[in-house]
mmCIF file of C-alpha atoms in Angstrom:
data_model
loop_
_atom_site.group_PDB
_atom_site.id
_atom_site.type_symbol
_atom_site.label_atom_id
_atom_site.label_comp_id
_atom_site.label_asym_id
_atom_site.label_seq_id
_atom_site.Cartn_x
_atom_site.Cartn_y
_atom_site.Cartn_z
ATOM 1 C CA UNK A 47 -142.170 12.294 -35.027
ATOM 2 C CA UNK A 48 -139.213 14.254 -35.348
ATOM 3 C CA UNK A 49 -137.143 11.414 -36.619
ATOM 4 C CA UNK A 50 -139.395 11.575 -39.583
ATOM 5 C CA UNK A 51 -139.257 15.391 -39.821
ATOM 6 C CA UNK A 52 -135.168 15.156 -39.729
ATOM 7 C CA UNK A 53 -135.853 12.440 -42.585
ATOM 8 C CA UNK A 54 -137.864 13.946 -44.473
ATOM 9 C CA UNK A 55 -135.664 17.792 -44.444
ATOM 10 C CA UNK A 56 -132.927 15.215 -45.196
ATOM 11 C CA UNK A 57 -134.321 13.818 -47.971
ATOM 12 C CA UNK A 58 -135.291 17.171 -49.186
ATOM 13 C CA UNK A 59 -132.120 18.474 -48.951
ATOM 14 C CA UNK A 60 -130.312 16.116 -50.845
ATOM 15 C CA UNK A 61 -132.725 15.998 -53.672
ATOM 16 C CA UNK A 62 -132.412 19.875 -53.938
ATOM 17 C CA UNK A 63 -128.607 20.170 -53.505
ATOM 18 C CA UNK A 64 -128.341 17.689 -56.464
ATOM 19 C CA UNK A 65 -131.378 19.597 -58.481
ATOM 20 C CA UNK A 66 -129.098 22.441 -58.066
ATOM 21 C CA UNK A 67 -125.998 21.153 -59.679
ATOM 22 C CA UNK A 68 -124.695 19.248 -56.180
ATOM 23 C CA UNK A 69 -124.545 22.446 -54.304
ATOM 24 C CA UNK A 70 -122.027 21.122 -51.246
ATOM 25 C CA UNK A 71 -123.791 23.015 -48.675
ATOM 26 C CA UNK A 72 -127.221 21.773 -49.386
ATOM 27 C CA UNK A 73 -125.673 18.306 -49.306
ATOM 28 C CA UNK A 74 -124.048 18.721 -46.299
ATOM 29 C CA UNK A 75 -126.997 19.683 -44.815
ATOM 30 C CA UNK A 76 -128.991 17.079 -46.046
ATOM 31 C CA UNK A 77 -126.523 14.170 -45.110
ATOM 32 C CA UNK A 78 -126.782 15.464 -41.576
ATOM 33 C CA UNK A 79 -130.651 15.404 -41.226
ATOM 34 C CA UNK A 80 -130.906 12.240 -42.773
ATOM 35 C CA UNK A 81 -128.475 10.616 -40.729
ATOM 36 C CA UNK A 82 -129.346 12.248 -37.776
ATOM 37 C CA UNK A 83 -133.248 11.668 -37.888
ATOM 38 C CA UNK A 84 -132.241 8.121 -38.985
ATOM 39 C CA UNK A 85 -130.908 7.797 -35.498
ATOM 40 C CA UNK A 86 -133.909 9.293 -34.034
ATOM 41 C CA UNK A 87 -136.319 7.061 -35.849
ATOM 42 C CA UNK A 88 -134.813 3.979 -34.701
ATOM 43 C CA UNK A 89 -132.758 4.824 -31.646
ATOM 44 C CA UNK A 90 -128.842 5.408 -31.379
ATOM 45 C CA UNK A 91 -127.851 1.690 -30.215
ATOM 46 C CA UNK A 92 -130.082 0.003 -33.400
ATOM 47 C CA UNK A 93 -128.419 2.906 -35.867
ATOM 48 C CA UNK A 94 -124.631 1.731 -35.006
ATOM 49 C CA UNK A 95 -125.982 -1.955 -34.752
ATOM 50 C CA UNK A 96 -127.793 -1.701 -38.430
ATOM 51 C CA UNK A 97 -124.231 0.409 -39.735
ATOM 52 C CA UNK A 98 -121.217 -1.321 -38.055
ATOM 53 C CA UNK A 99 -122.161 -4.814 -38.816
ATOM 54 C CA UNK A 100 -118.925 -7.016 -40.082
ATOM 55 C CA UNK A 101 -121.237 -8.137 -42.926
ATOM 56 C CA UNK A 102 -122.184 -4.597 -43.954
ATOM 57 C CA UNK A 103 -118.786 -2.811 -43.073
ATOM 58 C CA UNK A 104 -117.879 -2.311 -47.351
ATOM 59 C CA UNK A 105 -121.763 -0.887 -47.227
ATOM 60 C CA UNK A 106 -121.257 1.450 -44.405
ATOM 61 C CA UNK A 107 -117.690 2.537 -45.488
ATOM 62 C CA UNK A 108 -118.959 3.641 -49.043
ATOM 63 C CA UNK A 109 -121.732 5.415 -47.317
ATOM 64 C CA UNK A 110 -120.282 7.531 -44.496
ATOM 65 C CA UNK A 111 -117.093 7.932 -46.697
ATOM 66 C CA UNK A 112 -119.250 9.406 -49.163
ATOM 67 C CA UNK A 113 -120.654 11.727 -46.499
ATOM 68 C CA UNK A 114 -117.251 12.963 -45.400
ATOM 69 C CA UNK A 115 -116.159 13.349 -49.029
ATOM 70 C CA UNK A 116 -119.119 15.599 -49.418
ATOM 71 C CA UNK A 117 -118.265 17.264 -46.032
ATOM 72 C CA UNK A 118 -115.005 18.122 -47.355
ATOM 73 C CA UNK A 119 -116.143 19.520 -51.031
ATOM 74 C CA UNK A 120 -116.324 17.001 -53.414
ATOM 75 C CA UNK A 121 -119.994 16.779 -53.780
ATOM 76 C CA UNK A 122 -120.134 14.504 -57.213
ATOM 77 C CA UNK A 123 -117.822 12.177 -56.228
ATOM 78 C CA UNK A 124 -119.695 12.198 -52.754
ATOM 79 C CA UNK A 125 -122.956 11.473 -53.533
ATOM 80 C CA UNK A 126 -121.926 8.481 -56.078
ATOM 81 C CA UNK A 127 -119.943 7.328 -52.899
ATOM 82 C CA UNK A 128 -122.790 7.188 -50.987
ATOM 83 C CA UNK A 129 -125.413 6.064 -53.343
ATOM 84 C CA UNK A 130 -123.667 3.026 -54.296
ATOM 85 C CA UNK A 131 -122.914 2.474 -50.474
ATOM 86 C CA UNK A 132 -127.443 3.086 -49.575
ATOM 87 C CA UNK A 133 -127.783 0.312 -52.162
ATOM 88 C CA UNK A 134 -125.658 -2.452 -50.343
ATOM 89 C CA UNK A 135 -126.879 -1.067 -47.317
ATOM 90 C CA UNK A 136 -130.429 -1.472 -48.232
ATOM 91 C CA UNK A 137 -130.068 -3.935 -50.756
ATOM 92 C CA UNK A 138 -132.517 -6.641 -48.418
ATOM 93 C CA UNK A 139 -135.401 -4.267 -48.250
ATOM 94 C CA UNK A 140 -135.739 -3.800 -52.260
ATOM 95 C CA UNK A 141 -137.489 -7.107 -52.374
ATOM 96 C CA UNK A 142 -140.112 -6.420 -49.946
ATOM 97 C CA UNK A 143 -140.367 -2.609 -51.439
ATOM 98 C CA UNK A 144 -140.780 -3.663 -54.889
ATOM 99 C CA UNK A 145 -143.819 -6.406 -53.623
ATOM 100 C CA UNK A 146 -144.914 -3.712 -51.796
ATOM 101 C CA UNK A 147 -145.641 -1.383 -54.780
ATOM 102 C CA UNK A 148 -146.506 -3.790 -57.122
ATOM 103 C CA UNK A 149 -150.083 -3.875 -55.528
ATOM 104 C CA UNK A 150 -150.686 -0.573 -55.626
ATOM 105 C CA UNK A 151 -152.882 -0.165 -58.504
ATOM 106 C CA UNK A 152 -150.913 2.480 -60.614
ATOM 107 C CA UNK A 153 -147.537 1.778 -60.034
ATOM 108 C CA UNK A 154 -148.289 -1.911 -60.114
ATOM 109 C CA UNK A 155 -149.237 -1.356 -63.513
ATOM 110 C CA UNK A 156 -146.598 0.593 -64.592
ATOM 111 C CA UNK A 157 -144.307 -1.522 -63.052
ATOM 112 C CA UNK A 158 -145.439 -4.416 -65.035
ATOM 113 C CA UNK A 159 -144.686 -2.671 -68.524
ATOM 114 C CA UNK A 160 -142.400 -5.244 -71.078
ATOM 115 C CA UNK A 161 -138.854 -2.782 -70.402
ATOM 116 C CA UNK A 162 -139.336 -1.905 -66.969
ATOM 117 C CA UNK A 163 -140.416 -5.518 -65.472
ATOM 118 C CA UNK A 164 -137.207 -6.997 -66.216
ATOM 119 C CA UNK A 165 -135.137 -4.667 -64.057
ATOM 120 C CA UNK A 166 -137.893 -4.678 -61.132
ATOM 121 C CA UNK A 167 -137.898 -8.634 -61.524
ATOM 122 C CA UNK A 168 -134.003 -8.806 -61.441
ATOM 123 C CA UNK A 169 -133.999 -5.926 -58.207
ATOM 124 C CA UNK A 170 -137.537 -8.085 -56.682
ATOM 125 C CA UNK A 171 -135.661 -11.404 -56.636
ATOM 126 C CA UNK A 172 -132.109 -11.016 -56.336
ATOM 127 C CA UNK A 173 -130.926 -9.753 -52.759
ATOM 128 C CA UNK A 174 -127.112 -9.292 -54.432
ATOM 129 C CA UNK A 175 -127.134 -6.149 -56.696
ATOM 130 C CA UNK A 176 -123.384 -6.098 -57.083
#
């Protein structure tokens, strides 16, 4: 329960702090709570496990690097850091997210519009976005 309140305040955070031109304290913040009710959600020893795997250490690098770098006041450069790093993190769930939405009635039908089905069908099928 608190894991997903340190989430969610994460979450927040970071969407607000970029809403607001990538304010770095905002950021800051929000890279702490996130990473930090990560942790709580599913435990310390699964975090580093899921993070410092050899297979997923270019993932993990561009994603806590971009957390220092926005730490250290370079918020832009930061948050593209660690974006591209929460894709190749999180690049085996898209699959299962994008089945999982497509049968929900109203995003499953907006997700099966002519322009935007060929990107969801290229992120639903392929598990290497790079």
């Amino acid at each position: 329960m608190i894991g997903m309140g340190l989430t969610g305040f994460g979450v927040f955070f970071l969407f607000f702090g970029m809403m607001l031109f990538f304010d770095k304290a905002l950021l800051a913040i929000g890279n702490i709570l996130f990473v930090s009710g990560l942790s709580f959600v599913i435990g310390l020893e699964r975090t580093f496990r899921f993070f410092f795997q050899r297979h997923k250490a270019k993932a993990t690098s561009f994603f806590l690097g971009g957390v220092f770098v926005v730490l250290i006041g370079w918020p832009i450069i930061g948050v593209v850091l660690e974006i591209y790093g929460f894709f190749l993190l999180f690049r085996g769930f898209f699959p299962v997210a994008v089945g999982f939405i497509r049968r929900i009635p109203v995003l499953g039908s907006l997700l099966s519009l002519p322009g935007i089905r060929t990107l969801v069908d290229q992120i639903g099928e392929s598990n290497t976005m790079v």
